[in-house]
Amino acid sequence: LSPLCWTDDKAKKGPIDFRTIDPQYGTLADLKELVAEAHKKNISVLISFNINYTGVMHPWFLQGVNNTALQKNYVWKKSMTQKSGSDNFHKAKNYNDKYYGYAGNELPVLNFDNVNVKTELTEACKYLLLQSNADGIKFNDVDLMYTSDYNQRFRVWNSILKDLKKEKDNIFFMAQPTDTFTMNAKLIAAGFNASTSNPLTDAIIKSVTGGRDEGLVHQIVLLNDSFYKINHNALNFIFSGNENSNRFNHSLNISQQHAAAALLLTLTNGNMIFYGDELGLRGLASKGNNTEGFIWDYSDRDDNRAYFIPNTFNTDSAIMPYNIQVNNGRSEEHTSELQSRFGISYAVFCLK
């Protein structure tokens, strides 16, 4: 599942309460019911968690103006030991110093040198896991956790994962790093069961469009070997995409989509489909239309569509709705060539 914590931004990235479900999604009771229904169908549920930062409306950040202890929960320019570009620092209202936020993102970064931060975030993870009975957590941007010593972050991760396993032994941990090839083995060694490999998705698309292997096989072998040396059961996952990438189908024609889907679903020991890719959604990250709502039905009768970002690109005339695809089993009847047989087959497969 996407990150569910209550946020104060449209992108739903900056938590203001790590223990409360965002009201736009529902309640903790709704989440618990969803997990229970999934378990009846032998489906495991992972919760995504943004652990590295908060929103600017988080109580720690708001109250930190007059509270030195809370200020230490974040990273400030005057005290930062790591080198960082000037665009990563942001002015905060009523603060004399600039806080650290990721490039292109003004979310205040948490300071995991502070043991109180680690303790509180670990307890928040425990709370959501135990209350919802979810099967695991996918931690986002794991390589961007801030510690003044680079290697300390892996020790912090190891400590967090060990604490969570004490509460639920069979819990599954997935890491989603941004810098895959230099981080994956270290993350598996820290205790993660799996790690995602975004560069492999790019390699699939390049290989399919170029008509030859563009380093895909070499990268998979390299990653798998590095995993197996540490934990033979560790999984190397390929995403079809995420909110930061272009849509998997965007630059591919139908025959290329068939080939890319076959590679994605069979090459490694784990794969994940970004919502809507099985339907044929398109979009570019730079345009912000890669996260438009899933099209369950035509708009005049679609009560389930999310409208956080209106469907101005993936419209009813461009994308055949899920209910039509899954019922007729054919995409050829639709005028848009974007509807690949991959999309139809996978929608049916999900139901089964």
CSV table of N, CA, C and O in Angstrom, one decimal, residues 155-201:
chain,number,residue,atom,x,y,z
A,155,ARG,N,23.5,0.6,10.7
A,155,ARG,CA,23.4,0.1,12.1
A,155,ARG,C,22.0,0.5,12.7
A,155,ARG,O,21.4,-0.3,13.4
A,156,VAL,N,21.6,1.7,12.3
A,156,VAL,CA,20.3,2.2,12.8
A,156,VAL,C,19.2,1.3,12.2
A,156,VAL,O,18.2,0.9,12.9
A,157,TRP,N,19.3,1.0,10.9
A,157,TRP,CA,18.3,0.2,10.2
A,157,TRP,C,18.3,-1.2,10.9
A,157,TRP,O,17.2,-1.8,11.2
A,158,ASN,N,19.4,-1.8,11.1
A,158,ASN,CA,19.5,-3.1,11.8
A,158,ASN,C,18.8,-3.1,13.1
A,158,ASN,O,18.1,-4.0,13.5
A,159,SER,N,19.0,-2.0,13.9
A,159,SER,CA,18.4,-1.9,15.2
A,159,SER,C,16.9,-1.8,15.1
A,159,SER,O,16.1,-2.4,15.9
A,160,ILE,N,16.4,-1.0,14.2
A,160,ILE,CA,14.9,-0.8,14.0
A,160,ILE,C,14.3,-2.1,13.6
A,160,ILE,O,13.3,-2.5,14.2
A,161,LEU,N,14.9,-2.8,12.6
A,161,LEU,CA,14.3,-4.1,12.1
A,161,LEU,C,14.3,-5.2,13.2
A,161,LEU,O,13.3,-5.9,13.4
A,162,LYS,N,15.4,-5.2,14.0
A,162,LYS,CA,15.4,-6.2,15.1
A,162,LYS,C,14.3,-5.9,16.2
A,162,LYS,O,13.7,-6.8,16.7
A,163,ASP,N,14.1,-4.6,16.5
A,163,ASP,CA,13.1,-4.3,17.4
A,163,ASP,C,11.7,-4.6,16.9
A,163,ASP,O,10.8,-5.1,17.7
A,164,LEU,N,11.4,-4.4,15.6
A,164,LEU,CA,10.1,-4.8,15.1
A,164,LEU,C,9.9,-6.3,15.0
A,164,LEU,O,8.8,-6.8,15.3
A,165,LYS,N,11.0,-7.0,14.8
A,165,LYS,CA,10.8,-8.5,14.7
A,165,LYS,C,10.5,-9.1,16.1
A,165,LYS,O,9.9,-10.2,16.2
A,166,LYS,N,10.9,-8.4,17.1
A,166,LYS,CA,10.6,-8.9,18.5
A,166,LYS,C,9.0,-8.9,18.7
A,166,LYS,O,8.5,-9.7,19.5
A,167,GLU,N,8.4,-7.9,18.0
A,167,GLU,CA,6.9,-7.8,18.1
A,167,GLU,C,6.2,-8.8,17.2
A,167,GLU,O,5.1,-9.3,17.5
A,168,LYS,N,6.8,-9.1,16.1
A,168,LYS,CA,6.1,-9.9,15.1
A,168,LYS,C,7.2,-10.6,14.3
A,168,LYS,O,7.8,-10.1,13.3
A,169,ASP,N,7.5,-11.9,14.6
A,169,ASP,CA,8.6,-12.6,14.1
A,169,ASP,C,8.6,-12.8,12.6
A,169,ASP,O,9.7,-12.7,11.9
A,170,ASN,N,7.5,-13.0,12.0
A,170,ASN,CA,7.4,-13.4,10.6
A,170,ASN,C,7.2,-12.1,9.7
A,170,ASN,O,6.8,-12.2,8.6
A,171,ILE,N,7.5,-11.0,10.2
A,171,ILE,CA,7.3,-9.7,9.5
A,171,ILE,C,8.3,-9.7,8.3
A,171,ILE,O,9.4,-10.2,8.4
A,172,PHE,N,7.8,-9.1,7.2
A,172,PHE,CA,8.6,-9.0,6.0
A,172,PHE,C,9.0,-7.5,5.8
A,172,PHE,O,8.2,-6.6,5.8
A,173,PHE,N,10.3,-7.3,5.5
A,173,PHE,CA,10.8,-6.0,5.4
A,173,PHE,C,11.4,-5.8,3.9
A,173,PHE,O,12.2,-6.5,3.5
A,174,MET,N,10.9,-4.8,3.3
A,174,MET,CA,11.4,-4.4,1.9
A,174,MET,C,12.0,-3.0,1.9
A,174,MET,O,11.4,-2.1,2.5
A,175,ALA,N,13.1,-2.9,1.3
A,175,ALA,CA,13.8,-1.6,1.2
A,175,ALA,C,13.6,-1.1,-0.2
A,175,ALA,O,13.7,-1.8,-1.2
A,176,GLN,N,13.3,0.2,-0.3
A,176,GLN,CA,13.3,0.9,-1.6
A,176,GLN,C,14.3,2.0,-1.6
A,176,GLN,O,14.0,3.2,-1.2
A,177,PRO,N,15.5,1.7,-2.0
A,177,PRO,CA,16.6,2.7,-2.1
A,177,PRO,C,16.5,3.6,-3.3
A,177,PRO,O,15.8,3.1,-4.3
A,178,THR,N,17.1,4.7,-3.4
A,178,THR,CA,17.2,5.5,-4.6
A,178,THR,C,18.5,5.2,-5.3
A,178,THR,O,18.6,5.3,-6.5
A,179,ASP,N,19.5,4.8,-4.6
A,179,ASP,CA,20.8,4.5,-5.1
A,179,ASP,C,21.1,3.0,-5.1
A,179,ASP,O,21.8,2.5,-4.2
A,180,THR,N,20.5,2.3,-6.0
A,180,THR,CA,20.3,0.8,-5.8
A,180,THR,C,21.6,0.0,-5.8
A,180,THR,O,21.8,-0.7,-4.8
A,181,PHE,N,22.5,0.2,-6.7
A,181,PHE,CA,23.6,-0.8,-6.8
A,181,PHE,C,24.6,-0.6,-5.8
A,181,PHE,O,25.4,-1.6,-5.5
A,182,THR,N,24.8,0.5,-5.2
A,182,THR,CA,25.7,0.7,-4.1
A,182,THR,C,25.1,0.4,-2.7
A,182,THR,O,25.9,0.3,-1.7
A,183,MET,N,23.8,0.2,-2.7
A,183,MET,CA,23.2,0.1,-1.4
A,183,MET,C,22.6,-1.3,-1.1
A,183,MET,O,22.4,-1.7,0.0
A,184,ASN,N,22.1,-2.0,-2.1
A,184,ASN,CA,21.3,-3.2,-2.0
A,184,ASN,C,22.0,-4.2,-1.0
A,184,ASN,O,21.3,-4.7,-0.1
A,185,ALA,N,23.2,-4.6,-1.2
A,185,ALA,CA,23.8,-5.6,-0.4
A,185,ALA,C,23.9,-5.2,1.0
A,185,ALA,O,23.7,-6.0,2.0
A,186,LYS,N,24.2,-3.9,1.3
A,186,LYS,CA,24.3,-3.4,2.6
A,186,LYS,C,23.0,-3.4,3.3
A,186,LYS,O,22.9,-3.6,4.5
A,187,LEU,N,21.9,-3.2,2.6
A,187,LEU,CA,20.6,-3.2,3.1
A,187,LEU,C,20.2,-4.6,3.5
A,187,LEU,O,19.5,-4.8,4.6
A,188,ILE,N,20.5,-5.6,2.7
A,188,ILE,CA,20.2,-7.0,3.0
A,188,ILE,C,21.0,-7.4,4.2
A,188,ILE,O,20.5,-8.0,5.1
A,189,ALA,N,22.2,-6.9,4.3
A,189,ALA,CA,23.1,-7.3,5.5
A,189,ALA,C,22.5,-6.6,6.8
A,189,ALA,O,22.6,-7.1,7.9
A,190,ALA,N,21.8,-5.5,6.6
A,190,ALA,CA,21.2,-4.8,7.8
A,190,ALA,C,19.9,-5.5,8.3
A,190,ALA,O,19.4,-5.2,9.3
A,191,GLY,N,19.4,-6.4,7.4
A,191,GLY,CA,18.3,-7.2,7.9
A,191,GLY,C,17.0,-7.1,7.0
A,191,GLY,O,16.0,-7.8,7.4
A,192,PHE,N,17.1,-6.5,5.9
A,192,PHE,CA,15.9,-6.4,5.0
A,192,PHE,C,15.8,-7.8,4.3
A,192,PHE,O,16.8,-8.4,4.0
A,193,ASN,N,14.6,-8.2,4.0
A,193,ASN,CA,14.3,-9.4,3.3
A,193,ASN,C,14.3,-9.2,1.8
A,193,ASN,O,14.5,-10.2,1.1
A,194,ALA,N,14.2,-8.0,1.4
A,194,ALA,CA,14.1,-7.7,-0.1
A,194,ALA,C,14.5,-6.3,-0.3
A,194,ALA,O,14.4,-5.4,0.6
A,195,SER,N,14.9,-6.0,-1.5
A,195,SER,CA,15.2,-4.6,-1.9
A,195,SER,C,14.8,-4.4,-3.4
A,195,SER,O,14.8,-5.4,-4.2
A,196,THR,N,14.3,-3.2,-3.7
A,196,THR,CA,13.8,-3.0,-5.0
A,196,THR,C,15.0,-2.4,-5.9
A,196,THR,O,16.0,-1.9,-5.4
A,197,SER,N,14.9,-2.7,-7.2
A,197,SER,CA,15.9,-2.3,-8.1
A,197,SER,C,15.4,-1.5,-9.3
A,197,SER,O,15.1,-2.0,-10.4
A,198,ASN,N,15.2,-0.2,-9.0
A,198,ASN,CA,14.7,0.7,-10.1
A,198,ASN,C,15.5,0.7,-11.4
A,198,ASN,O,14.9,0.8,-12.4
A,199,PRO,N,16.8,0.7,-11.3
A,199,PRO,CA,17.6,0.7,-12.5
A,199,PRO,C,17.3,-0.5,-13.5
A,199,PRO,O,17.5,-0.4,-14.7
A,200,LEU,N,16.8,-1.6,-12.9
A,200,LEU,CA,16.5,-2.7,-13.7
A,200,LEU,C,15.3,-2.4,-14.6
A,200,LEU,O,15.2,-2.9,-15.7
A,201,THR,N,14.4,-1.6,-14.1
A,201,THR,CA,13.2,-1.2,-14.9
A,201,THR,C,13.6,-0.4,-16.1
A,201,THR,O,13.2,-0.7,-17.2
